XYZ file of C-alpha atoms in Angstrom:
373
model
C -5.202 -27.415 -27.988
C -3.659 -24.279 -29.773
C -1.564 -22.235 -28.411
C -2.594 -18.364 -28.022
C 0.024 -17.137 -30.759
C -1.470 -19.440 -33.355
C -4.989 -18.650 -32.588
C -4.136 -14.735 -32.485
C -2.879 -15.359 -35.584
C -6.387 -17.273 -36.836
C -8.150 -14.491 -35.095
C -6.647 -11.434 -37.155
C -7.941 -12.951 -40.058
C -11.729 -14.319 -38.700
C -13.961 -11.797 -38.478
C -16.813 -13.617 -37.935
C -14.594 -14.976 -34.317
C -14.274 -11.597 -33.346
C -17.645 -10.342 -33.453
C -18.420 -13.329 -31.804
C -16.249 -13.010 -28.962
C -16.820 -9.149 -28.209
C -20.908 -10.374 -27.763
C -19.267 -12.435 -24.525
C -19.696 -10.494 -21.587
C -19.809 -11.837 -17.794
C -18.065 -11.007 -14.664
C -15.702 -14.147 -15.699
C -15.180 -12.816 -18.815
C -11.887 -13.640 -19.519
C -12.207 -17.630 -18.271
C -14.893 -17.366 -21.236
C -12.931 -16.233 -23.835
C -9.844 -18.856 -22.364
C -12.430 -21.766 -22.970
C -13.834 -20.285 -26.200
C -9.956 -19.900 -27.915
C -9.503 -24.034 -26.932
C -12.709 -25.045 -27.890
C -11.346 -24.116 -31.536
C -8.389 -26.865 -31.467
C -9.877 -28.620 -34.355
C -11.089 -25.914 -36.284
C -9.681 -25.008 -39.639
C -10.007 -21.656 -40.586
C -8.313 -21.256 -43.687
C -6.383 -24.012 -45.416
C -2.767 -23.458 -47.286
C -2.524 -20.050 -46.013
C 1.289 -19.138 -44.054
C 0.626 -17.662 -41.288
C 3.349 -15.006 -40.454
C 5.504 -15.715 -37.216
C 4.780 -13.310 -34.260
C 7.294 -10.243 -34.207
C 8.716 -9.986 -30.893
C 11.680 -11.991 -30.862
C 13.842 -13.162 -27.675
C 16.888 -10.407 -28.588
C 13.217 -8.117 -28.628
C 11.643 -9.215 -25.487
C 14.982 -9.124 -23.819
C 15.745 -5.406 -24.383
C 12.262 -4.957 -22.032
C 12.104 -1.515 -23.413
C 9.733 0.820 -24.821
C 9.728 -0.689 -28.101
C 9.315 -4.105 -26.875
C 5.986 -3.399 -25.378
C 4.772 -1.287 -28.271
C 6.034 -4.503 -30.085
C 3.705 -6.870 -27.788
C 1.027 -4.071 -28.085
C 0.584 -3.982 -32.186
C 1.043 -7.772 -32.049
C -1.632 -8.627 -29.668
C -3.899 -5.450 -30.840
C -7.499 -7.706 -31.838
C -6.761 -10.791 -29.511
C -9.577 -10.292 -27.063
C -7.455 -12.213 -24.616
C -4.816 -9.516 -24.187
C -7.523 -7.159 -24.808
C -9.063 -8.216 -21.583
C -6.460 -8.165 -19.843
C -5.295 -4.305 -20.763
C -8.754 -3.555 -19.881
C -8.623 -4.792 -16.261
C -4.843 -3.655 -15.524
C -6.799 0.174 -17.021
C -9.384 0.125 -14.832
C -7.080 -1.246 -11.708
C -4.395 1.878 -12.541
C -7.216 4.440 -12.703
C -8.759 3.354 -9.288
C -5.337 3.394 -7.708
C -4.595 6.820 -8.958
C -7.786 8.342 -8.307
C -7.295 6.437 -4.353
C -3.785 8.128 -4.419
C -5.045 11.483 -5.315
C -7.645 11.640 -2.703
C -5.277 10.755 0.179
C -2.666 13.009 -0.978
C -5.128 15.850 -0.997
C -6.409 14.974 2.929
C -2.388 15.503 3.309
C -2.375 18.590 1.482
C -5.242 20.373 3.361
C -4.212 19.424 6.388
C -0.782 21.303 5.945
C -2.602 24.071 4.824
C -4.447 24.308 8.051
C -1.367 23.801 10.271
C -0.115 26.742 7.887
C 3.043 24.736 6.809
C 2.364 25.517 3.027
C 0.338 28.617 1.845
C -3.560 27.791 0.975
C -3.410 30.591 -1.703
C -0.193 29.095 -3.577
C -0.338 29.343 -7.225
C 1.708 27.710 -9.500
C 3.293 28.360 -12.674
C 0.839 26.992 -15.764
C 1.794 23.450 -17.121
C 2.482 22.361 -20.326
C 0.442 19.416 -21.500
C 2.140 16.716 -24.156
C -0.017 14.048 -25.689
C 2.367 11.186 -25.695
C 0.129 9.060 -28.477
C 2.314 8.164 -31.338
C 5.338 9.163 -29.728
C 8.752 7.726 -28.824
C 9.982 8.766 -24.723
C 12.802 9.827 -27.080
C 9.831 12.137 -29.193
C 8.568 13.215 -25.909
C 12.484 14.121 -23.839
C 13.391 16.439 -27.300
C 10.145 17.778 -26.786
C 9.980 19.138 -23.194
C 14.070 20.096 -23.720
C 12.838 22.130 -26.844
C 10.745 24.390 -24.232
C 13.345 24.268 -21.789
C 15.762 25.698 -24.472
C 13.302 28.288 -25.895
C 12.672 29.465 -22.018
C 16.289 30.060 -21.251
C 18.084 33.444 -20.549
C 21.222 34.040 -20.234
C 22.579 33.688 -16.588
C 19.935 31.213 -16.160
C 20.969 28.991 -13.351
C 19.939 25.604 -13.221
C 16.703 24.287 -14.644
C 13.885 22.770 -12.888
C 11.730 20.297 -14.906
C 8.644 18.918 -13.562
C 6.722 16.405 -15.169
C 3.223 14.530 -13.486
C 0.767 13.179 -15.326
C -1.304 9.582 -14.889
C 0.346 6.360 -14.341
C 1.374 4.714 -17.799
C 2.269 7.430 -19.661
C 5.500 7.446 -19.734
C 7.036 9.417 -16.775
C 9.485 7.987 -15.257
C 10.720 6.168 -19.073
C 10.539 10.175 -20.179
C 12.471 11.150 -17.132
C 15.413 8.798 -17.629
C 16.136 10.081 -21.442
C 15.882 13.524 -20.334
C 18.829 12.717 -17.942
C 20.651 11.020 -20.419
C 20.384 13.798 -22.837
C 20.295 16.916 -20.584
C 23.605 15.513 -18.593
C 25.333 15.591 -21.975
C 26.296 19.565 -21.377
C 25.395 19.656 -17.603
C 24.735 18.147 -14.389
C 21.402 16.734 -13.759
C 19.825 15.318 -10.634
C 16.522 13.175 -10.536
C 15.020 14.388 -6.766
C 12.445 12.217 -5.655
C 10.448 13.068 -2.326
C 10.685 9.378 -1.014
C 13.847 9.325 0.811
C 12.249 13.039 2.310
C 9.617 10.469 3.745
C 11.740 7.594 5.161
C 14.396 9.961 7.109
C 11.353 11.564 9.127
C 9.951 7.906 9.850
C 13.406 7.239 10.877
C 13.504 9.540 13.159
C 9.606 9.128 14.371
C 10.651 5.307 15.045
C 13.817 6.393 17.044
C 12.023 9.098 19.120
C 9.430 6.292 19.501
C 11.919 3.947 20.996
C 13.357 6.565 23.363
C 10.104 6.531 25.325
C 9.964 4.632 28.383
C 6.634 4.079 27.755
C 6.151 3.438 24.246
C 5.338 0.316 23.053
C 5.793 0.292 19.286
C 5.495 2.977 17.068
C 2.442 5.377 18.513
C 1.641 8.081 15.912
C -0.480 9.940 18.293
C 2.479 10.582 20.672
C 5.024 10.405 18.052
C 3.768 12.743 15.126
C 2.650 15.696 17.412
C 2.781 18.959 15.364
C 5.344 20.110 17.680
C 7.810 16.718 17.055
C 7.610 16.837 13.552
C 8.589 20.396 13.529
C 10.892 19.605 15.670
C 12.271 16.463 13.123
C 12.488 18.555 10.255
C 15.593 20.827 11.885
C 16.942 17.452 12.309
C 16.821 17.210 8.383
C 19.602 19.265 6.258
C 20.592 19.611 2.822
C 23.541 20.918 1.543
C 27.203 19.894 0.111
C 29.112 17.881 2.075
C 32.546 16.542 0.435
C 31.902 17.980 -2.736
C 28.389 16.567 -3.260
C 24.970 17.732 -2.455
C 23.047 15.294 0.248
C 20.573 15.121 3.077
C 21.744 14.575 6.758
C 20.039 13.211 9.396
C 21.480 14.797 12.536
C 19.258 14.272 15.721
C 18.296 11.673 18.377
C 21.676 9.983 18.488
C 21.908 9.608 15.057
C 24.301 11.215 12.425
C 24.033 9.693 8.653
C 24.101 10.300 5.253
C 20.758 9.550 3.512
C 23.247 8.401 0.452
C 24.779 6.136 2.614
C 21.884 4.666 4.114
C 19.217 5.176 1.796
C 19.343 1.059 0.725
C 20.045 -0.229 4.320
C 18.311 1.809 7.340
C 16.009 3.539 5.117
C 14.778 0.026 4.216
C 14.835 -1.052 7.701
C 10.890 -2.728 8.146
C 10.436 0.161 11.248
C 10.685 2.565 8.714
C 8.962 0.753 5.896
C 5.952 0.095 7.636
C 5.524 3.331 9.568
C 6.102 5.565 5.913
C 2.366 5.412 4.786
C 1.414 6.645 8.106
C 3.446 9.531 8.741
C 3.155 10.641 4.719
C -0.348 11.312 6.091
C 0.660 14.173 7.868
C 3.814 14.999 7.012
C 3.419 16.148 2.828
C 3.573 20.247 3.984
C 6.867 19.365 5.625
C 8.572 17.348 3.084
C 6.924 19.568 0.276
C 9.062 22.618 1.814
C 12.076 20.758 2.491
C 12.019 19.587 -0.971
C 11.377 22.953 -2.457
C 14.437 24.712 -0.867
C 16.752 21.302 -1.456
C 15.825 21.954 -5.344
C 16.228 26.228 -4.949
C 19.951 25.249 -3.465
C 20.850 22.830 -5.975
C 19.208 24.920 -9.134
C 21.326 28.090 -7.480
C 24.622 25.869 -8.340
C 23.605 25.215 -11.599
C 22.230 21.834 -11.343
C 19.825 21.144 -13.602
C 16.768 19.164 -11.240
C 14.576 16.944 -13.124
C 10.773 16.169 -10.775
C 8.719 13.614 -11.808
C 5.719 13.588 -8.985
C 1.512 14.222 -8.451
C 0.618 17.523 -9.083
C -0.912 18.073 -5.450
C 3.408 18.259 -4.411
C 5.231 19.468 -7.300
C 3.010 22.430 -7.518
C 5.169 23.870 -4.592
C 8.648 23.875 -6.163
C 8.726 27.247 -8.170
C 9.522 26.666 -11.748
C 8.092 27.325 -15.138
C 9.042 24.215 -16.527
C 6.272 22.300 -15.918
C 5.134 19.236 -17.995
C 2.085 17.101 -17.834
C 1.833 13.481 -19.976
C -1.285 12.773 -21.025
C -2.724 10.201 -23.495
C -5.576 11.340 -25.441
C -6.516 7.430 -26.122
C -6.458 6.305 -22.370
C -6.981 2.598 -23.783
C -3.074 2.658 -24.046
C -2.605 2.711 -20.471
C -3.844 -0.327 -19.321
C -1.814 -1.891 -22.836
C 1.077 -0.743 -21.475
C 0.640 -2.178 -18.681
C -0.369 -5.812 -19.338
C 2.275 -5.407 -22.411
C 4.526 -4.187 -19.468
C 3.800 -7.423 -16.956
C 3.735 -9.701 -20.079
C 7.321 -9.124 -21.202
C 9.102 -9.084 -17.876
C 6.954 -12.340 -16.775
C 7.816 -13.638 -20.237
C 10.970 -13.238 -19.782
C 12.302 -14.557 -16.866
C 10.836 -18.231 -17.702
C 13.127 -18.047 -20.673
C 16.390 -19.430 -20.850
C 19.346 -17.108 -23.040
C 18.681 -17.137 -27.014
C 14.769 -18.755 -26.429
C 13.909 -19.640 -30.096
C 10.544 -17.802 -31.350
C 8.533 -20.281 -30.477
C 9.726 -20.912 -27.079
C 9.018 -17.131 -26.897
C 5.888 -17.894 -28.150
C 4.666 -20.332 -25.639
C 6.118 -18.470 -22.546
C 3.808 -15.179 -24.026
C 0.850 -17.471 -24.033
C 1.347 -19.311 -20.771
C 2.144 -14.967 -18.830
C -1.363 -14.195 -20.526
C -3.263 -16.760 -19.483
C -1.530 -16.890 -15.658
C -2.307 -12.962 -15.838
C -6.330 -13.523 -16.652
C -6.915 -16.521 -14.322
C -5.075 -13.576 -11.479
C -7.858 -10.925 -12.543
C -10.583 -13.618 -12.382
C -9.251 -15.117 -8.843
């Protein structure tokens, strides 16, 4: 039976096998094309030709970078197999974000009607970078091109946000912005998330202050009037020399810094977050803004990476949104993404090419028989 390099290899040079396999199509799609490729074990396509060796190499896969997936992507870019696979891990991103984007809005509207954030808020216009064909390294001198061409003097720090759909880049983009941006000032990646745990925190502890409360109750515990009350609980400022969150209410006194990877990963707060996010976004959306207007004030340079339904609250004209103008690529990414780190870790250090080979084909085939199960 061949092995899924070699017969990638056959396939970029069989035309006749590819418009053969694109004419399968079934809801078990991918076990067809699986029995398809090793029904061709004895086939011969083309006598005393060299075929060339596949490109990514272990020092390659092991960087598990940006080039190592655009790497896997150009490699694999006519094997149906991988194909398949991008186009499933697509379709799976795009449901997830469109599900995400519909419960953050039922957040969003209900702060506006318990008048925690404005209804009539309107924020700055975004900028919107087509990320096909580019580097995150393209992309970072990019967006700090128009943060340099917006700057005045006595500018304090600068507020960079940056949304757009998942697998396009954000969070790689964010990183070399930091890198590059911290070069000539300080730079601080907020993220909402630790916003979210510190009220469950407190939600859980209030919860287990009641006599009668069995559990975490959300109907008792996340009363308009408690989580108002929670939020004063929540404070952000410097405190020995660097800027933090304290949690100071119900018994408890803490550093989010110092806690964030123990009690903020405690499974009362874990569990409870996707619940109270429901009804907590207009809270943690103005606590966030004013954390970023303090920070920004001291010249602090706050890079944002978030959904638009949030971000849009933090005042800033720096505003970014990724997009890919061949959405294909996403769902590539993705499967090139899962294929490389899965890849990986079956390897042992210095894999030869063909051991990197085999543990490519055995992640891709694992990956379909997943999608099918």
């Amino acid at each position: 039976m061949p092995s899924f390099s070699l017969l990638h290899q056959q396939l970029r040079r069989n035309t006749n096998f590819v418009r053969g396999i694109t004419r399968i199509k079934s809801s078990t799609a991918s076990q067809q094309i699986l029995r398809v490729y090793h029904s061709l074990g004895n086939k011969k396509f083309t006598e005393g030709k060299n075929y060339p060796n596949m490109t990514v190499t272990y020092s390659s896969l092991k960087l598990q970078n940006a080039d190592t997936s655009n790497a896997l992507i150009e490699e694999f870019s006519t094997f149906e197999p991988f194909l398949e696979l991008s186009k499933r891990e697509g379709d799976l991103i795009m449901k997830r974000d469109q599900e995400d984007a519909e419960k953050l809005q039922v957040g969003i509207d209900y702060a506006k009607d318990k008048g925690v954030i404005d209804p009539d808020f309107v924020p700055e216009p975004y900028v919107t970078i087509d990320v096909l064909g580019k580097s995150p390294d393209d992309v970072s001198y990019e967006i700090i091109r128009h943060v340099n061409e917006s700057k005045q003097d006595g500018d304090a720090g600068s507020v960079i946000v940056l949304c757009g759909l998942s697998g396009t880049g954000k969070g790689t983009t964010v990183a070399k912005l930091s890198d590059k941006l911290a070069t000539d000032r300080k730079v601080v990646c907020w993220s909402n998330g630790n916003i979210f745990r510190s009220v469950t925190l407190l939600a859980a502890t209030w919860c287990e202050q009641q006599d009668d409360c069995n559990g975490f109750d959300a109907e008792r515990a996340l009363t308009k009037e408690n989580l108002a009350s929670f939020m004063t609980m929540l404070s952000f400022d410097k405190f020995n020399g660097r800027f933090d969150t304290r949690i100071n209410g119900l018994g408890i006194d803490i550093m989010v810094s110092e806690v964030q990877n123990t009690m903020l990963k405690e499974p009362k707060v874990a569990k409870n977050i996707p619940t109270v996010a429901e009804v907590t976004q207009g809270e943690v959306i103005t606590f966030a803004a004013e954390a970023i207007k303090v920070m920004s004030a001291d010249g602090v340079s706050i890079l944002l990476e978030g959904r638009e339904q949030t971000v849009n609250y933090v005042r800033t004209p720096l505003r970014f949104i990724l997009t890919l103008s061949d959405e294909t690529l996403i769902g590539k990414r993705r499967a090139a993404q899962r294929l490389m780190a899965a890849s990986l870790d079956s390897l042992e250090e210095n894999a030869t090419d063909e051991e990197v080979k085999s543990a490519l084909d055995r992640a891709l085939e694992a990956m379909l028989k997943e999608h099918d199960n």
